[in-house]
C-alpha cells in the first residue's frame, strides 16, 4: 500500500471512529414494596432510565433539581433520557420516603 493511501486510511479510521456516537444504555430501576432498587445508579448523558412500577399503587420519579418528573401508574413503566451530567437525587412525590440517586457522567 502506498504511503499516501496508508495515511488516508489511517485518517479515515481515526476521524471516522470519532464521528460514531457511543450507544446509549437503557438502565432499569424497579419500584416495588415502596422501595426503589437499586437506590444508587451510575449512568451517562444520553442513557435512558426506565422505571418499572411493580406495586399496585402509583409512584413518581421526581428529580429534586427539576430534570424529570415521571408518573408511574400501577404495574406500568416510564422513562427519561438523561440530558446533563451531575448527581440527581429523586423521590416519589406520593411516598417521600422512597428516595434514590443517579450519578450521571458526561
Short mmCIF file of C-alpha atoms in Angstrom, two decimals:
data_model
loop_
_atom_site.label_atom_id
_atom_site.label_comp_id
_atom_site.label_asym_id
_atom_site.label_seq_id
_atom_site.Cartn_x
_atom_site.Cartn_y
_atom_site.Cartn_z
CA UNK A 1 0.00 0.00 0.00
CA UNK A 2 1.39 3.42 -0.87
CA UNK A 3 2.17 5.82 1.97
CA UNK A 4 -0.49 8.27 0.70
CA UNK A 5 -3.16 5.59 0.67
CA UNK A 6 -1.98 4.36 4.08
CA UNK A 7 -2.30 7.88 5.55
CA UNK A 8 -5.76 8.31 4.02
CA UNK A 9 -6.89 5.01 5.51
CA UNK A 10 -5.44 5.91 8.91
CA UNK A 11 -7.13 9.34 8.82
CA UNK A 12 -10.46 7.76 7.89
CA UNK A 13 -10.22 5.21 10.68
CA UNK A 14 -9.22 7.84 13.24
CA UNK A 15 -11.78 10.51 12.36
CA UNK A 16 -14.46 8.06 11.30
CA UNK A 17 -14.33 6.37 14.70
CA UNK A 18 -14.67 9.71 16.43
CA UNK A 19 -17.82 10.55 14.42
CA UNK A 20 -19.66 7.41 15.50
CA UNK A 21 -21.61 8.08 18.69
CA UNK A 22 -21.44 5.60 21.54
CA UNK A 23 -24.56 3.56 22.05
CA UNK A 24 -26.68 4.79 24.91
CA UNK A 25 -27.76 2.31 27.53
CA UNK A 26 -31.18 1.66 28.99
CA UNK A 27 -30.97 1.20 32.74
CA UNK A 28 -33.89 -0.37 34.55
CA UNK A 29 -34.87 0.65 38.09
CA UNK A 30 -37.64 -1.17 39.94
CA UNK A 31 -40.15 0.30 42.38
CA UNK A 32 -41.59 -2.49 44.50
CA UNK A 33 -42.89 -2.74 48.07
CA UNK A 34 -42.40 1.06 48.36
CA UNK A 35 -38.66 0.71 47.68
CA UNK A 36 -36.56 1.97 44.74
CA UNK A 37 -33.97 -0.60 43.69
CA UNK A 38 -31.19 -0.02 43.08
CA UNK A 39 -31.21 3.18 45.09
CA UNK A 40 -27.96 4.43 43.52
CA UNK A 41 -27.20 4.13 39.80
CA UNK A 42 -24.30 5.32 37.67
CA UNK A 43 -25.20 6.35 34.12
CA UNK A 44 -24.04 8.60 31.27
CA UNK A 45 -25.60 11.53 29.45
CA UNK A 46 -27.81 10.06 26.72
CA UNK A 47 -28.70 6.93 28.68
CA UNK A 48 -32.36 6.14 29.27
CA UNK A 49 -33.60 5.37 32.75
CA UNK A 50 -36.63 3.08 32.75
CA UNK A 51 -38.57 2.85 35.99
CA UNK A 52 -40.73 -0.22 36.46
CA UNK A 53 -43.55 0.12 38.98
CA UNK A 54 -44.34 -3.36 40.30
CA UNK A 55 -46.60 -2.03 43.06
CA UNK A 56 -50.39 -1.77 42.99
CA UNK A 57 -50.18 1.97 43.77
CA UNK A 58 -48.91 4.85 41.61
CA UNK A 59 -45.41 6.28 42.04
CA UNK A 60 -43.37 9.09 40.54
CA UNK A 61 -39.70 9.51 39.80
CA UNK A 62 -39.31 13.20 40.62
CA UNK A 63 -35.89 14.86 40.40
CA UNK A 64 -35.24 17.38 43.17
CA UNK A 65 -33.46 19.63 40.64
CA UNK A 66 -36.40 19.55 38.19
CA UNK A 67 -34.65 17.49 35.48
CA UNK A 68 -37.53 14.97 35.27
CA UNK A 69 -40.88 14.09 36.80
CA UNK A 70 -42.12 10.72 35.56
CA UNK A 71 -45.57 9.44 36.55
CA UNK A 72 -45.77 5.67 37.01
CA UNK A 73 -49.21 4.12 37.11
CA UNK A 74 -49.54 0.81 38.99
CA UNK A 75 -47.84 -2.08 37.17
CA UNK A 76 -46.55 0.27 34.41
CA UNK A 77 -43.20 1.67 33.28
CA UNK A 78 -41.96 5.15 32.46
CA UNK A 79 -38.67 6.55 31.25
CA UNK A 80 -36.49 9.62 30.87
CA UNK A 81 -33.35 10.32 28.84
CA UNK A 82 -30.50 11.82 30.86
CA UNK A 83 -29.52 15.18 29.37
CA UNK A 84 -26.77 16.58 31.59
CA UNK A 85 -24.04 15.31 33.92
CA UNK A 86 -24.18 15.56 37.68
CA UNK A 87 -25.74 13.93 40.70
CA UNK A 88 -29.53 13.87 40.74
CA UNK A 89 -31.47 12.98 43.85
CA UNK A 90 -35.03 11.88 43.14
CA UNK A 91 -38.02 10.58 45.06
CA UNK A 92 -41.67 9.57 44.79
CA UNK A 93 -43.99 12.53 45.39
CA UNK A 94 -46.66 10.16 46.78
CA UNK A 95 -44.25 8.30 49.06
CA UNK A 96 -41.43 10.73 50.03
CA UNK A 97 -39.57 8.01 51.93
CA UNK A 98 -38.83 6.40 48.52
CA UNK A 99 -35.53 8.07 47.59
CA UNK A 100 -32.72 7.33 45.16
CA UNK A 101 -29.78 8.91 43.35
CA UNK A 102 -28.40 8.98 39.81
CA UNK A 103 -24.72 9.73 39.19
CA UNK A 104 -24.55 10.93 35.59
CA UNK A 105 -21.19 11.11 33.81
CA UNK A 106 -20.67 13.15 30.62
#
